[in-house]
mmCIF file of C-alpha atoms in Angstrom:
data_model
loop_
_atom_site.group_PDB
_atom_site.id
_atom_site.type_symbol
_atom_site.label_atom_id
_atom_site.label_comp_id
_atom_site.label_asym_id
_atom_site.label_seq_id
_atom_site.Cartn_x
_atom_site.Cartn_y
_atom_site.Cartn_z
ATOM 1 C CA ALA A 1 -23.682 -15.625 -3.120
ATOM 2 C CA ALA A 2 -22.400 -17.102 0.256
ATOM 3 C CA GLU A 3 -20.478 -15.223 2.580
ATOM 4 C CA ILE A 4 -16.771 -16.228 2.402
ATOM 5 C CA PRO A 5 -15.424 -17.062 5.928
ATOM 6 C CA MET A 6 -12.668 -15.723 7.943
ATOM 7 C CA ILE A 7 -9.626 -18.455 8.031
ATOM 8 C CA ALA A 8 -7.133 -18.168 10.817
ATOM 9 C CA VAL A 9 -3.858 -18.014 9.387
ATOM 10 C CA GLU A 10 -1.652 -20.761 11.367
ATOM 11 C CA GLY A 11 1.009 -19.368 13.409
ATOM 12 C CA HIS A 12 0.084 -15.793 13.576
ATOM 13 C CA GLU A 13 -2.631 -15.169 16.191
ATOM 14 C CA GLY A 14 -5.116 -12.695 15.603
ATOM 15 C CA HIS A 15 -4.631 -12.895 11.607
ATOM 16 C CA PHE A 16 -7.134 -14.286 9.178
ATOM 17 C CA SER A 17 -7.851 -14.637 5.611
ATOM 18 C CA ARG A 18 -10.713 -14.794 3.502
ATOM 19 C CA CYS A 19 -8.722 -16.605 0.497
ATOM 20 C CA VAL A 20 -10.217 -20.144 1.050
ATOM 21 C CA ARG A 21 -7.020 -21.561 -0.664
ATOM 22 C CA PHE A 22 -4.797 -19.385 1.757
ATOM 23 C CA ASN A 23 -3.297 -22.929 3.116
ATOM 24 C CA GLU A 24 -2.597 -24.431 -0.239
ATOM 25 C CA ILE A 25 0.076 -21.386 -1.246
ATOM 26 C CA ASP A 26 3.777 -22.182 -0.872
ATOM 27 C CA TRP A 27 4.961 -18.972 0.711
ATOM 28 C CA GLU A 28 8.784 -19.852 0.465
ATOM 29 C CA ALA A 29 8.583 -20.515 -3.493
ATOM 30 C CA LEU A 30 9.851 -18.006 -5.855
ATOM 31 C CA PRO A 31 8.286 -16.906 -8.978
ATOM 32 C CA PRO A 32 9.306 -18.758 -12.274
ATOM 33 C CA GLY A 33 12.762 -17.126 -13.440
ATOM 34 C CA ALA A 34 13.278 -15.631 -9.979
ATOM 35 C CA LYS A 35 16.670 -15.810 -8.197
ATOM 36 C CA LYS A 36 17.435 -15.948 -4.628
ATOM 37 C CA VAL A 37 19.887 -13.108 -3.702
ATOM 38 C CA ASN A 38 21.613 -13.721 -0.423
ATOM 39 C CA GLU A 39 24.025 -10.469 -1.003
ATOM 40 C CA ARG A 40 23.143 -6.980 0.559
ATOM 41 C CA VAL A 41 22.394 -5.110 -2.563
ATOM 42 C CA VAL A 42 23.521 -1.101 -2.276
ATOM 43 C CA PRO A 43 21.081 1.838 -3.100
ATOM 44 C CA GLY A 44 22.339 3.612 -6.023
ATOM 45 C CA ALA A 45 21.946 7.309 -7.293
ATOM 46 C CA PRO A 46 18.668 8.993 -6.294
ATOM 47 C CA VAL A 47 16.124 8.540 -9.184
ATOM 48 C CA LEU A 48 13.155 10.267 -7.612
ATOM 49 C CA LYS A 49 13.308 13.522 -5.016
ATOM 50 C CA ILE A 50 10.008 15.221 -3.725
ATOM 51 C CA GLU A 51 10.425 18.031 -1.563
ATOM 52 C CA ASP A 52 7.457 19.860 0.292
ATOM 53 C CA LEU A 53 4.749 18.195 -1.909
ATOM 54 C CA ARG A 54 1.226 19.242 -0.952
ATOM 55 C CA LYS A 55 -2.036 17.190 -2.164
ATOM 56 C CA TYR A 56 -5.540 19.038 -1.957
ATOM 57 C CA TYR A 57 -8.716 17.494 -3.003
ATOM 58 C CA LYS A 58 -11.543 19.703 -3.810
ATOM 59 C CA VAL A 59 -14.860 18.194 -2.631
ATOM 60 C CA GLY A 60 -18.409 19.470 -3.312
ATOM 61 C CA GLY A 61 -20.990 20.670 -0.930
ATOM 62 C CA SER A 62 -24.181 19.079 0.123
ATOM 63 C CA GLU A 63 -27.191 20.515 1.063
ATOM 64 C CA VAL A 64 -27.434 17.422 3.269
ATOM 65 C CA PHE A 65 -24.936 18.774 5.508
ATOM 66 C CA GLY A 66 -25.920 22.287 5.458
ATOM 67 C CA SER A 67 -23.259 23.666 2.616
ATOM 68 C CA SER A 68 -24.023 23.873 -1.442
ATOM 69 C CA GLU A 69 -20.316 25.222 -1.713
ATOM 70 C CA GLY A 70 -17.305 23.139 -2.344
ATOM 71 C CA ARG A 71 -14.278 22.811 0.037
ATOM 72 C CA VAL A 72 -10.519 21.865 0.314
ATOM 73 C CA VAL A 73 -9.581 18.690 2.064
ATOM 74 C CA LYS A 74 -5.680 18.863 2.781
ATOM 75 C CA ALA A 75 -4.352 15.128 2.023
ATOM 76 C CA ASN A 76 -0.836 15.756 2.602
ATOM 77 C CA GLU A 77 1.233 19.208 3.888
ATOM 78 C CA THR A 78 4.829 19.425 3.196
ATOM 79 C CA ILE A 79 5.761 15.613 2.527
ATOM 80 C CA SER A 80 9.489 15.016 1.426
ATOM 81 C CA PHE A 81 11.050 11.695 0.394
ATOM 82 C CA MET A 82 13.778 10.542 -2.089
ATOM 83 C CA ALA A 83 13.889 7.128 -3.785
ATOM 84 C CA ARG A 84 17.229 5.517 -5.031
ATOM 85 C CA GLU A 85 18.036 3.086 -7.770
ATOM 86 C CA SER A 86 17.465 -0.647 -6.209
ATOM 87 C CA GLU A 87 15.074 0.645 -3.576
ATOM 88 C CA THR A 88 11.989 0.884 -6.043
#
């Protein structure tokens, strides 16, 4: 398979795309049935609230790296956030 070249994105210095049809896309067009909204949307009540979330991953050991025992990788420590209606 041939390598797909990086194409410069016109008007955005240093940005490139591998999509060979990138320049054919109408970036201002809305999807069929979509309506353009000009008024500000006020966020509603919370629909999701997370407090002090922790996420750990167990990874296996490897003789190659000097350990046959697994270990734990901490992906997140005490992350908190909230999502409201109209924000999701």
